[in-house]
PDB file of C-alpha atoms in Angstrom:
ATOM      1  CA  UNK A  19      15.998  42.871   3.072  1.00 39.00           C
ATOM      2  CA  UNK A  20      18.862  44.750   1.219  1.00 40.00           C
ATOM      3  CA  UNK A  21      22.448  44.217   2.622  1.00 44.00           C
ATOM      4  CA  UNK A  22      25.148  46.565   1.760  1.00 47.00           C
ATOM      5  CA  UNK A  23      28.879  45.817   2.717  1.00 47.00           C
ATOM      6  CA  UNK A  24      31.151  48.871   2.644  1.00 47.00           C
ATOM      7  CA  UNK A  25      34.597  48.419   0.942  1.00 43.00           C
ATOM      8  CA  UNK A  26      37.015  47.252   3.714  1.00 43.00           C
ATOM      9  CA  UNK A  27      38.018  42.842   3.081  1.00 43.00           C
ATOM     10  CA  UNK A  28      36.596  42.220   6.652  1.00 43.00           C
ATOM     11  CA  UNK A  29      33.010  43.309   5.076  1.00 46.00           C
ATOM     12  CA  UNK A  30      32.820  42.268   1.478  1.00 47.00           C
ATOM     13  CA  UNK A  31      30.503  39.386   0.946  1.00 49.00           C
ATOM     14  CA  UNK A  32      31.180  37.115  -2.525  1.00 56.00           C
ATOM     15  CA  UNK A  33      27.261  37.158  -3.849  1.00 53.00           C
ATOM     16  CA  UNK A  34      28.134  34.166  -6.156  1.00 54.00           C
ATOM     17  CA  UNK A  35      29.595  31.690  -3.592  1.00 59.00           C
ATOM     18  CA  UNK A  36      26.504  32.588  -1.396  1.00 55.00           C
ATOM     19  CA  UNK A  37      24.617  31.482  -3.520  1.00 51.00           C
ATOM     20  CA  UNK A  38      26.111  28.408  -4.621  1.00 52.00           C
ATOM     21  CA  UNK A  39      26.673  27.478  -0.818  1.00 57.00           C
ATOM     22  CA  UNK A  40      22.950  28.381   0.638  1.00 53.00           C
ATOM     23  CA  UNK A  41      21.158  27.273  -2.857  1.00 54.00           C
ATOM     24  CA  UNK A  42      22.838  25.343  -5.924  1.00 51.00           C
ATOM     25  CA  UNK A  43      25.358  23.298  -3.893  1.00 53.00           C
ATOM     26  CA  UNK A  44      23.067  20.897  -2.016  1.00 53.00           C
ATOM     27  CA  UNK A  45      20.579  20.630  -5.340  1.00 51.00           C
ATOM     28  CA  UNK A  46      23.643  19.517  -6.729  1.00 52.00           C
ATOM     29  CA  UNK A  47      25.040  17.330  -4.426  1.00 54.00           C
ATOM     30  CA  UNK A  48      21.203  15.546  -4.102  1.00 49.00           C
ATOM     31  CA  UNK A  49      21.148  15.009  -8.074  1.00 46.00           C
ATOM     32  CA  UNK A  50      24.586  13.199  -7.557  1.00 52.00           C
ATOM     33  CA  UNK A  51      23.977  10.975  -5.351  1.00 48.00           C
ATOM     34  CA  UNK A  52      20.568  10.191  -7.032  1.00 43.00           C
ATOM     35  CA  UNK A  53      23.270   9.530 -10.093  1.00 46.00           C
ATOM     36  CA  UNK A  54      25.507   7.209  -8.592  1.00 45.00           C
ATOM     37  CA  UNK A  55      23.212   4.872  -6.972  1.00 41.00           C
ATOM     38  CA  UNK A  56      22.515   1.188  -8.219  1.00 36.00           C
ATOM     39  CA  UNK A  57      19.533  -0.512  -8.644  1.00 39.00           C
ATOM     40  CA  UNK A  58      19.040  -3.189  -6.011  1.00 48.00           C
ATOM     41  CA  UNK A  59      15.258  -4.265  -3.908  1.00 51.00           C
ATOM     42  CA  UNK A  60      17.029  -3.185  -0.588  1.00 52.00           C
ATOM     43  CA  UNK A  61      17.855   0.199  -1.488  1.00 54.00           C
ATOM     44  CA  UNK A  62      14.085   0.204  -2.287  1.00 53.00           C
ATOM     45  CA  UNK A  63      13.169  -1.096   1.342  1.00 55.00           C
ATOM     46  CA  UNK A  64      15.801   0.896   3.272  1.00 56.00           C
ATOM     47  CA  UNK A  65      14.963   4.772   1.248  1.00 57.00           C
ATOM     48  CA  UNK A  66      18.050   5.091  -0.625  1.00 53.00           C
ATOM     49  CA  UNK A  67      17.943   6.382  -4.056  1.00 51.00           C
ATOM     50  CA  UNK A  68      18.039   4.716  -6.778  1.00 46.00           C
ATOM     51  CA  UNK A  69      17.586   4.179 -10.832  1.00 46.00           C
ATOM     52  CA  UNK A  70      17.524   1.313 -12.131  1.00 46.00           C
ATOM     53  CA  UNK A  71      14.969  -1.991 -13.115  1.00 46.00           C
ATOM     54  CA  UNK A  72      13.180  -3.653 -10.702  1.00 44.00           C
ATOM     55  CA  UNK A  73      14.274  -7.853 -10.604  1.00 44.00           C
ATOM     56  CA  UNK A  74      12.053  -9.763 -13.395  1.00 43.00           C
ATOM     57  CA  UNK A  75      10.304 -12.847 -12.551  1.00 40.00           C
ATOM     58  CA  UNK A  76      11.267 -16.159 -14.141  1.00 36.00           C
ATOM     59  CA  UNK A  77       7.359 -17.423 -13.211  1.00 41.00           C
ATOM     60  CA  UNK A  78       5.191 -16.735 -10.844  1.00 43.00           C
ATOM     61  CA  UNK A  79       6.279 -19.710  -8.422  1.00 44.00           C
ATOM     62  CA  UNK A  80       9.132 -17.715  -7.911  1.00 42.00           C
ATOM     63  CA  UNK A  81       7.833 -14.979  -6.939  1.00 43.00           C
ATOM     64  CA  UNK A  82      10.015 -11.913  -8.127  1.00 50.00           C
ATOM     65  CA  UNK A  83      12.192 -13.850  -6.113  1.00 65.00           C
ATOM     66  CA  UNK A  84      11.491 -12.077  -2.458  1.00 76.00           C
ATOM     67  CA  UNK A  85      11.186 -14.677   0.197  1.00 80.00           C
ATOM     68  CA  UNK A  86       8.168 -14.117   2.839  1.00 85.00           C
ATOM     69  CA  UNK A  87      10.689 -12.280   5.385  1.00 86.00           C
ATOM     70  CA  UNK A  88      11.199  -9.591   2.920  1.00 86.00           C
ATOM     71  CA  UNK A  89       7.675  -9.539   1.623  1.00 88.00           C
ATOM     72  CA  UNK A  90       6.920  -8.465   4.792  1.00 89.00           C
ATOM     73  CA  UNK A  91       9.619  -5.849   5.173  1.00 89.00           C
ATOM     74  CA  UNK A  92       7.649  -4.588   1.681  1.00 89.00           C
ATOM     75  CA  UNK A  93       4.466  -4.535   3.383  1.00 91.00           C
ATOM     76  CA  UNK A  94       5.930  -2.550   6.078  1.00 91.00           C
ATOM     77  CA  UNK A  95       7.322  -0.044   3.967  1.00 90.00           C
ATOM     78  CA  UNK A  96       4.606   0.028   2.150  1.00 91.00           C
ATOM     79  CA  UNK A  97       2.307   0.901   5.945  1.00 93.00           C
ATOM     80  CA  UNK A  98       4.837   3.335   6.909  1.00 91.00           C
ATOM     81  CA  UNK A  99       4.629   5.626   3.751  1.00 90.00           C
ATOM     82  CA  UNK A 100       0.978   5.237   4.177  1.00 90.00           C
ATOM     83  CA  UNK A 101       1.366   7.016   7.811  1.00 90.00           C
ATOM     84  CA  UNK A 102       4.082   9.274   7.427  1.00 88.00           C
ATOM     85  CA  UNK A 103       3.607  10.225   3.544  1.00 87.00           C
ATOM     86  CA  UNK A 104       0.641  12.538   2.587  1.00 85.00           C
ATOM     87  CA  UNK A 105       1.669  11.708  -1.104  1.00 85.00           C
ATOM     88  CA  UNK A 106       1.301   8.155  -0.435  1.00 88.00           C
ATOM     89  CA  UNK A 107      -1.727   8.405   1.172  1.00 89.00           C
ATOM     90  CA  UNK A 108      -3.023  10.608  -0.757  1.00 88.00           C
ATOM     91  CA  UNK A 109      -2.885   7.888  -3.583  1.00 87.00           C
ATOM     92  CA  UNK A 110      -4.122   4.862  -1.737  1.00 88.00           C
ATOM     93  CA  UNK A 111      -7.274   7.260  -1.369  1.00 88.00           C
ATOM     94  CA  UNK A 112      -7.215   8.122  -4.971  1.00 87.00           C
ATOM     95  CA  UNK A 113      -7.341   4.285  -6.042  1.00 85.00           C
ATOM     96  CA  UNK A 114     -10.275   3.105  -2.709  1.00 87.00           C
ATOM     97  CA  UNK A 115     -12.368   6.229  -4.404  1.00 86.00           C
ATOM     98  CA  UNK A 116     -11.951   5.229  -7.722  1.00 86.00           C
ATOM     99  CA  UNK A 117     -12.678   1.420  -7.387  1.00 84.00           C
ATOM    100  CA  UNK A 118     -15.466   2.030  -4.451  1.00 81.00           C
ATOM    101  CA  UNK A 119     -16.624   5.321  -4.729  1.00 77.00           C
ATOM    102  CA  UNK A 120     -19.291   6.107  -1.934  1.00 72.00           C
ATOM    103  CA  UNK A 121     -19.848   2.094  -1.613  1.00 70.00           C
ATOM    104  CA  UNK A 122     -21.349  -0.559  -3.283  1.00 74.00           C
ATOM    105  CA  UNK A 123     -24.917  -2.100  -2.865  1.00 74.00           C
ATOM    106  CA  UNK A 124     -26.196  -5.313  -3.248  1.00 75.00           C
ATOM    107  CA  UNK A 125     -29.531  -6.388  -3.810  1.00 73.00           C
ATOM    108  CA  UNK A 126     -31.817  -9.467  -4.520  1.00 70.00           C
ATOM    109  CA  UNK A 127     -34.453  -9.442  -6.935  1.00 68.00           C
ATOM    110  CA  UNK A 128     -37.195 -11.913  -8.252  1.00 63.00           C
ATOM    111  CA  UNK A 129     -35.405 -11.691 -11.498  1.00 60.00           C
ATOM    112  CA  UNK A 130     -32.370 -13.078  -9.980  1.00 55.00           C
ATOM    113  CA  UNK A 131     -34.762 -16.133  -9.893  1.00 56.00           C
ATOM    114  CA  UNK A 132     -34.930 -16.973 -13.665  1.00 57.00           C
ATOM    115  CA  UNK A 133     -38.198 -17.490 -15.321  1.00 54.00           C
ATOM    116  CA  UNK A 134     -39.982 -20.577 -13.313  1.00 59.00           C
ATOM    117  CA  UNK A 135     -43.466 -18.975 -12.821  1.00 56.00           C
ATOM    118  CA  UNK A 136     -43.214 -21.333  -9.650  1.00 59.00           C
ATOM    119  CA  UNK A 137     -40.349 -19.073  -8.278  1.00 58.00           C
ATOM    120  CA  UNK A 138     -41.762 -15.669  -9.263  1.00 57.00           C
ATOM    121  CA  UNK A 139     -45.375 -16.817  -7.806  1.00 56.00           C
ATOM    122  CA  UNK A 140     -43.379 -17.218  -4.154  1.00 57.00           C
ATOM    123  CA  UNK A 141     -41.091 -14.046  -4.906  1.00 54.00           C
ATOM    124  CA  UNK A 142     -44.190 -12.240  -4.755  1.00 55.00           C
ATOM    125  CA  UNK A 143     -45.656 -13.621  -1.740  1.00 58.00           C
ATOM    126  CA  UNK A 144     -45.004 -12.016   1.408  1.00 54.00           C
ATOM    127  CA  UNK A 145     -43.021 -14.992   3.067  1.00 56.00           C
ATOM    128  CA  UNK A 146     -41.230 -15.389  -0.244  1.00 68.00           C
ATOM    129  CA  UNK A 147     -37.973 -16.809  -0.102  1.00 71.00           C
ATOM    130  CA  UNK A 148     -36.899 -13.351  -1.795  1.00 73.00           C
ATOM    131  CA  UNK A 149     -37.415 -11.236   1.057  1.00 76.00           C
ATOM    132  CA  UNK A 150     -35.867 -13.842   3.339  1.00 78.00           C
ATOM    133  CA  UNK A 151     -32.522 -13.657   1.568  1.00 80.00           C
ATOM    134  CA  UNK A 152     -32.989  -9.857   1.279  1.00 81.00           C
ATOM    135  CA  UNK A 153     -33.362  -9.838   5.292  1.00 84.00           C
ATOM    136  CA  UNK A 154     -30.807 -12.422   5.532  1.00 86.00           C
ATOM    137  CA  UNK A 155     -28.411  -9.839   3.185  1.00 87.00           C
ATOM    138  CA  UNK A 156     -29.307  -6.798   5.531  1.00 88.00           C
ATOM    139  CA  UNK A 157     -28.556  -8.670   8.498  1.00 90.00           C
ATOM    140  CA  UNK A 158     -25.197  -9.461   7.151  1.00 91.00           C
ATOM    141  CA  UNK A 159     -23.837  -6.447   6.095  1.00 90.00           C
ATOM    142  CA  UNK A 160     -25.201  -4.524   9.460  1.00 90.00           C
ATOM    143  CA  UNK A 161     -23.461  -7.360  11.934  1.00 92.00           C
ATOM    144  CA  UNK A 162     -20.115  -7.061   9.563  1.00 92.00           C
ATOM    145  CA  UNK A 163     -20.537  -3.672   9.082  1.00 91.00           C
ATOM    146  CA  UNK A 164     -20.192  -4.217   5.167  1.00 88.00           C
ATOM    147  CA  UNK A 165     -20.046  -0.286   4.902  1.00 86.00           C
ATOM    148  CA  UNK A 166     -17.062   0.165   6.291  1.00 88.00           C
ATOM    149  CA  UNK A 167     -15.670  -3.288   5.674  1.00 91.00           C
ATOM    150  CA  UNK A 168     -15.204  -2.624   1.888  1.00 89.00           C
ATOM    151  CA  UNK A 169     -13.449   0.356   1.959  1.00 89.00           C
ATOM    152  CA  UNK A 170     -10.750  -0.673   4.744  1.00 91.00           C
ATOM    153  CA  UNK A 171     -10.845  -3.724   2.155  1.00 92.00           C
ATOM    154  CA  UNK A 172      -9.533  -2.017  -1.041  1.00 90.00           C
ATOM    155  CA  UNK A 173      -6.982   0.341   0.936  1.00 91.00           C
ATOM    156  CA  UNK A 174      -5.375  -3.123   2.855  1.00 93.00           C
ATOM    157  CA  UNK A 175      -5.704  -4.275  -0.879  1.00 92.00           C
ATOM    158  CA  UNK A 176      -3.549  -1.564  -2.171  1.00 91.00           C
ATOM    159  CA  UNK A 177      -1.538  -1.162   0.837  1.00 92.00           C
ATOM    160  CA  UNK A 178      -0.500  -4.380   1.330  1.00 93.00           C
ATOM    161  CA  UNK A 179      -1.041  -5.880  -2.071  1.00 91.00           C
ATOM    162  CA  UNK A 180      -3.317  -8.981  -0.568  1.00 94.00           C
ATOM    163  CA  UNK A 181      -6.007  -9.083   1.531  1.00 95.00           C
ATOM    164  CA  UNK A 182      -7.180 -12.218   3.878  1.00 96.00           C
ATOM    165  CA  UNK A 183     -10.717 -12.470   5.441  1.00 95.00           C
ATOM    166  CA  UNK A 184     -11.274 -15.490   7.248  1.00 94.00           C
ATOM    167  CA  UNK A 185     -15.500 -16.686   7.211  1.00 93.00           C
ATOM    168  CA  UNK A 186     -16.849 -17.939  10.813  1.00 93.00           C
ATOM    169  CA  UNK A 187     -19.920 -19.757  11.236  1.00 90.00           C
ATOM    170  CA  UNK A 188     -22.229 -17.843  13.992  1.00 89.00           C
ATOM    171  CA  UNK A 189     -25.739 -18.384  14.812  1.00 86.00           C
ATOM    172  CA  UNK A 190     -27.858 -15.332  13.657  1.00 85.00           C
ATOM    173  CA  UNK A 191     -25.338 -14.712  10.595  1.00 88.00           C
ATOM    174  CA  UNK A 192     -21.751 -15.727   9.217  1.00 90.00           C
ATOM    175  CA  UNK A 193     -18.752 -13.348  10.968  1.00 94.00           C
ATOM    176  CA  UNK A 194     -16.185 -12.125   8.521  1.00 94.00           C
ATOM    177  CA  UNK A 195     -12.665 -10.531   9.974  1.00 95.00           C
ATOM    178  CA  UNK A 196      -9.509  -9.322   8.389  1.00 95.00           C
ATOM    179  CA  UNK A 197      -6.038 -11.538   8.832  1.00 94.00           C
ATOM    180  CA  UNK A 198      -3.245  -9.820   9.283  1.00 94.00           C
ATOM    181  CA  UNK A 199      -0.959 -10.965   5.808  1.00 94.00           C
ATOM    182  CA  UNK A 200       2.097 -11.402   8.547  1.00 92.00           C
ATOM    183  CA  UNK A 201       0.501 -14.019  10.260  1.00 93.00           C
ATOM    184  CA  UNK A 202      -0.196 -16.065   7.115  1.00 92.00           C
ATOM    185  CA  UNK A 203       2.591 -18.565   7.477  1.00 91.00           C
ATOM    186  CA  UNK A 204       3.609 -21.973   8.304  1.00 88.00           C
ATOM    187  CA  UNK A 205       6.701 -23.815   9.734  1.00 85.00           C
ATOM    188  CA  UNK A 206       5.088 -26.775   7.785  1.00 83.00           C
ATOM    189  CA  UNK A 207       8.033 -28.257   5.336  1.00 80.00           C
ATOM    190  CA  UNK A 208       6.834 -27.610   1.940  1.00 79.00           C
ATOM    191  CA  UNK A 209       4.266 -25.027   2.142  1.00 84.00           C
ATOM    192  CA  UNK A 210       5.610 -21.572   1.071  1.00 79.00           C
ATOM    193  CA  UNK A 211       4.555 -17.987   2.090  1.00 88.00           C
ATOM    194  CA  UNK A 212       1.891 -19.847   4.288  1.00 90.00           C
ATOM    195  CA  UNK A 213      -0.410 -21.585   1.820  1.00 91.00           C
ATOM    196  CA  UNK A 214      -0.580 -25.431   1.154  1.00 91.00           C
ATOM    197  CA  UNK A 215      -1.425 -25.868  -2.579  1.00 88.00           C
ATOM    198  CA  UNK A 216      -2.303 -28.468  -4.826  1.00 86.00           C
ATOM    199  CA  UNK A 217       1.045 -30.140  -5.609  1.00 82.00           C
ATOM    200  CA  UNK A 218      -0.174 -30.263  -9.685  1.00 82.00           C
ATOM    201  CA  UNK A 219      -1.487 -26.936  -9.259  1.00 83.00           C
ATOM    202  CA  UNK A 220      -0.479 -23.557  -8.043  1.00 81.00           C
ATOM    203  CA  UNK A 221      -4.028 -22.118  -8.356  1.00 85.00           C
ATOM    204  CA  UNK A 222      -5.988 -24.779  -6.304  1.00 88.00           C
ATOM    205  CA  UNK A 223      -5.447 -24.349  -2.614  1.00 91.00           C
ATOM    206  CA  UNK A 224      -6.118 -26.618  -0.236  1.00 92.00           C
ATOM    207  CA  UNK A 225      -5.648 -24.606   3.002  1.00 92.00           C
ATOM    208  CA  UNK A 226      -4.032 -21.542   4.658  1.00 94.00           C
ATOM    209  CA  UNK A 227      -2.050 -21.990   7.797  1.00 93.00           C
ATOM    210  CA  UNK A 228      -2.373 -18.774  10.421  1.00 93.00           C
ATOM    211  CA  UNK A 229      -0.107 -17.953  12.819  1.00 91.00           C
ATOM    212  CA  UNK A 230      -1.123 -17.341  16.564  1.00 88.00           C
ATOM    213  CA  UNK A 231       0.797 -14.019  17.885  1.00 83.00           C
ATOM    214  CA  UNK A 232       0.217 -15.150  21.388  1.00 82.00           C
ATOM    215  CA  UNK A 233       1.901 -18.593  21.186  1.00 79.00           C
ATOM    216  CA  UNK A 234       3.458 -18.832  18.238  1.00 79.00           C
ATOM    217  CA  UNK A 235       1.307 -21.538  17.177  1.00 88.00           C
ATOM    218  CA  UNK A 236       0.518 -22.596  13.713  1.00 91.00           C
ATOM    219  CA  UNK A 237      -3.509 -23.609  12.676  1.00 91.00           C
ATOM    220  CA  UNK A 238      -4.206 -24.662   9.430  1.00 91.00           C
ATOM    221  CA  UNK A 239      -7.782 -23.136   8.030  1.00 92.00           C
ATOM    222  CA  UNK A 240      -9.731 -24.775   5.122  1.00 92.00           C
ATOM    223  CA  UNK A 241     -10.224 -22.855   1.944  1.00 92.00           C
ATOM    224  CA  UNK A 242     -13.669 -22.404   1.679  1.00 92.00           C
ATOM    225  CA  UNK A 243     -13.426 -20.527   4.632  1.00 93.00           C
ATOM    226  CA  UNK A 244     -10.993 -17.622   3.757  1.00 94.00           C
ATOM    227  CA  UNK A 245     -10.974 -15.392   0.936  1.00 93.00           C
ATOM    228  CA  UNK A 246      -7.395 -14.487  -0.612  1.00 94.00           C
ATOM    229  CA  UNK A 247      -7.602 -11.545  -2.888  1.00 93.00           C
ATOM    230  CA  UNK A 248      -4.261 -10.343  -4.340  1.00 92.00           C
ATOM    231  CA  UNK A 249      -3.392  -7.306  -5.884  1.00 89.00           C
ATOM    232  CA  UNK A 250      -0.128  -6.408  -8.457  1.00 84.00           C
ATOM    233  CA  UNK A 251       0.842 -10.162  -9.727  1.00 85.00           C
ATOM    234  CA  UNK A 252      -0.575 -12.722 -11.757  1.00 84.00           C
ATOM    235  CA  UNK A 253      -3.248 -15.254 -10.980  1.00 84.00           C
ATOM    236  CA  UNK A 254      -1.010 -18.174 -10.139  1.00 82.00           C
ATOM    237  CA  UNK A 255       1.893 -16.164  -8.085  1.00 85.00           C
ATOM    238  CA  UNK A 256       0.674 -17.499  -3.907  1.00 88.00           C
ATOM    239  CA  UNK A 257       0.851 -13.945  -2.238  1.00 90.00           C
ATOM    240  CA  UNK A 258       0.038 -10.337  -3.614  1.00 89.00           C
ATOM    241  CA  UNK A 259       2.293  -7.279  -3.651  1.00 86.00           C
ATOM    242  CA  UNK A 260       1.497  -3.696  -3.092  1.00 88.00           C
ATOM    243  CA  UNK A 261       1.289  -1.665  -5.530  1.00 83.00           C
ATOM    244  CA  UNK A 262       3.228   1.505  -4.404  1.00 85.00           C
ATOM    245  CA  UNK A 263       6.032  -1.006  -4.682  1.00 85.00           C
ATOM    246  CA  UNK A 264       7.836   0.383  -7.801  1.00 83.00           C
ATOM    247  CA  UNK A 265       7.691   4.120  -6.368  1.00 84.00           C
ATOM    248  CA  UNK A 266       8.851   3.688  -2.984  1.00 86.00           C
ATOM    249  CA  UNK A 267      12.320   5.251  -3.847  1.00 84.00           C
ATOM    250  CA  UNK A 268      10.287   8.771  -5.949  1.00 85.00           C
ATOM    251  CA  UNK A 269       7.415   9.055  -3.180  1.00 86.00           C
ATOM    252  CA  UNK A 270      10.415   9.865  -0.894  1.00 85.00           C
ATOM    253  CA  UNK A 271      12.502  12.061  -3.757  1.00 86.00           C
ATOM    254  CA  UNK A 272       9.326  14.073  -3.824  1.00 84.00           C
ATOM    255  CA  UNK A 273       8.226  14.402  -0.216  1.00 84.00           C
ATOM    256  CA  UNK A 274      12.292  15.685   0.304  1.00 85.00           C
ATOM    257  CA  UNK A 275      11.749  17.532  -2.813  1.00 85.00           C
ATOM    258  CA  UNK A 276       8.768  19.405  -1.407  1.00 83.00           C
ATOM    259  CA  UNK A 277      10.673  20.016   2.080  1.00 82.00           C
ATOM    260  CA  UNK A 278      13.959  21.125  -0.144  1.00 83.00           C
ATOM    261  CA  UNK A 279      11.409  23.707  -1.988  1.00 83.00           C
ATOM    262  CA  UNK A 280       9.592  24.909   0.605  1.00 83.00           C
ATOM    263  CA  UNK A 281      13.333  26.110   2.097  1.00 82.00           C
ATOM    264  CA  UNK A 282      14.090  27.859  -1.074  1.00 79.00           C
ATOM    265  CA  UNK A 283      11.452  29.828  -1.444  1.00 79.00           C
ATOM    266  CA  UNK A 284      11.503  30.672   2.414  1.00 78.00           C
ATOM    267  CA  UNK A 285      15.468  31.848   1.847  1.00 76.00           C
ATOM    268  CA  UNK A 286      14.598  33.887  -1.112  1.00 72.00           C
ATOM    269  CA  UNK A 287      11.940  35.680   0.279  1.00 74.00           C
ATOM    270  CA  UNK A 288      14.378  36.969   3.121  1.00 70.00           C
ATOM    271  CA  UNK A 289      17.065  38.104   0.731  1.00 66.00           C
ATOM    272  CA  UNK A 290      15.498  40.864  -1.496  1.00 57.00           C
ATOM    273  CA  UNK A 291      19.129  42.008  -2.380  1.00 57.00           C
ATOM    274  CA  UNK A 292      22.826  41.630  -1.517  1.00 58.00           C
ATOM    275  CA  UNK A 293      24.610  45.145  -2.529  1.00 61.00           C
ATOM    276  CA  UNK A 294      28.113  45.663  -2.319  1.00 63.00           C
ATOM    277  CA  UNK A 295      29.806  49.412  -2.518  1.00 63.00           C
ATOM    278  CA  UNK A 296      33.535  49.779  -3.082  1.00 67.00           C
ATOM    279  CA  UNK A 297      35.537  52.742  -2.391  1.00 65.00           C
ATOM    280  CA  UNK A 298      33.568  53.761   0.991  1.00 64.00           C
ATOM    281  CA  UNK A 299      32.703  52.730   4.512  1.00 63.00           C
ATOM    282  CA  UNK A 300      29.938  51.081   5.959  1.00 62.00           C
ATOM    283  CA  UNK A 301      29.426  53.736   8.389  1.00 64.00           C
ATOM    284  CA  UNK A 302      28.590  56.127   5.288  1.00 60.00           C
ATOM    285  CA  UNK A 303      26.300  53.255   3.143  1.00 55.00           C
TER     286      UNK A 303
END
């Protein structure tokens, strides 16, 4: 589209403050205010910008010092991106197809056995205890449906930054089922972020207390019958942390980024050229 302004003041158009008001003003004014912020774990949680370090542990008891209220404000960040951010999604699929790939398979073999020809004499039999733990296996994974199962287990993993599956004793085979990471804590005094540990050590735990959403009621679980697996902190820290974490605050720079782009090149598509002509009408342009 080609504009032409004749040479009367009511019709002259100033090409360079056009510009600077429909496309280098608000780039600017974005790059400031990226500038000035500070560096804080609430600007991180809330979407403002900012630049600076993330807060350094002391140890791991203390946790990068977030307390379990705002671990799960993280974790909610962290599920919102993961809905409204294709970015962020995009990389949570990344990582479950890297680690996972098409799924993993587990199988039994006589080998497994070690070398007593007693054992490999009843592997080969056809009531061998082999194929029993290879039917046992198969019933397993179809009652749990294992398939699925791992791969919602490495993107809660990521997401999230922990995992909690919780092991039930049924007749025909053990039940497995997801706990929500919110509902892993206690109004117990002295057990923090939900898990009672060994008071001489922070890696043996003795058992998880889960919330009931209905009443509000708090059950304590043993630990041989939950599985914690953490993701983004060390061994000994008691609850994981997702690992989008750190680039909250540039997943949303780049999903306005893309938006801010995408209205750029729309506006200069629709102005081909802005033309002014002095010294006649716009009745004769």
């Amino acid at each position: 589209m080609i504009v032409d302004q004749g040479g009367s003041m009511g019709d002259k158009i100033d090409l360079e403050k056009l510009i600077i008001d429909l496309l280098i003003r608000p780039i600017a004014e974005s790059y400031q205010r990226v500038s000035e912020a500070t560096a804080s774990k609430r600007q991180v949680l809330s979407g403002e910008d900012f630049d600076g370090w993330l807060p350094v542990t002391i140890n791991s008891k203390y946790f990068y010092d977030f307390t379990l209220t705002e671990l799960k404000e993280v974790r909610d960040v962290s599920r919102n991106l993961s809905i409204s951010s294709e970015l962020y999604k995009n990389c949570l699929l990344h990582y479950r197809n890297y680690i996972i790939g098409d799924g993993i398979q587990i199988s039994i073999y006589k080998e497994d056995l070690g070398e007593d020809p007693v054992k490999l004499a009843d592997a080969l039999d056809g009531d061998s205890t082999v194929k029993k733990m290879r039917d046992n296996w198969k019933l397993f994974c179809r009652k749990n449906r294992m398939h699925l199962r791992l791969l919602d287990w490495i993107n809660r993993r990521k997401r999230d930054g922990e995992v909690f599956i919780r092991l039930f004793n049924t007749p025909d085979a053990p039940t497995v089922r997801f706990i929500d990471p919110n509902f892993i804590t206690s109004d117990k005094t002295g057990v923090d972020y939900g898990i009672e540990f060994d008071k001489k050590d922070l890696e043996t735990v003795k058992r998880y207390w889960i919330q009931n959403p209905d009443d509000s009621t708090y059950k304590s679980v043993a630990e041989e019958d939950v599985i914690h697996d953490k993701d983004g902190v060390d061994i000994d820290a008691p609850r994981g942390f997702p690992v989008g974490y750190p680039v909250f605050t540039n997943i949303r720079r780049v999903d306005k980024l893309m938006v801010n782009v995408s209205i750029l090149a729309q506006i200069q598509s629709a102005i081909a050229l802005i033309r002014k002509h002095k010294g006649t009408g716009q009745a004769k342009v």
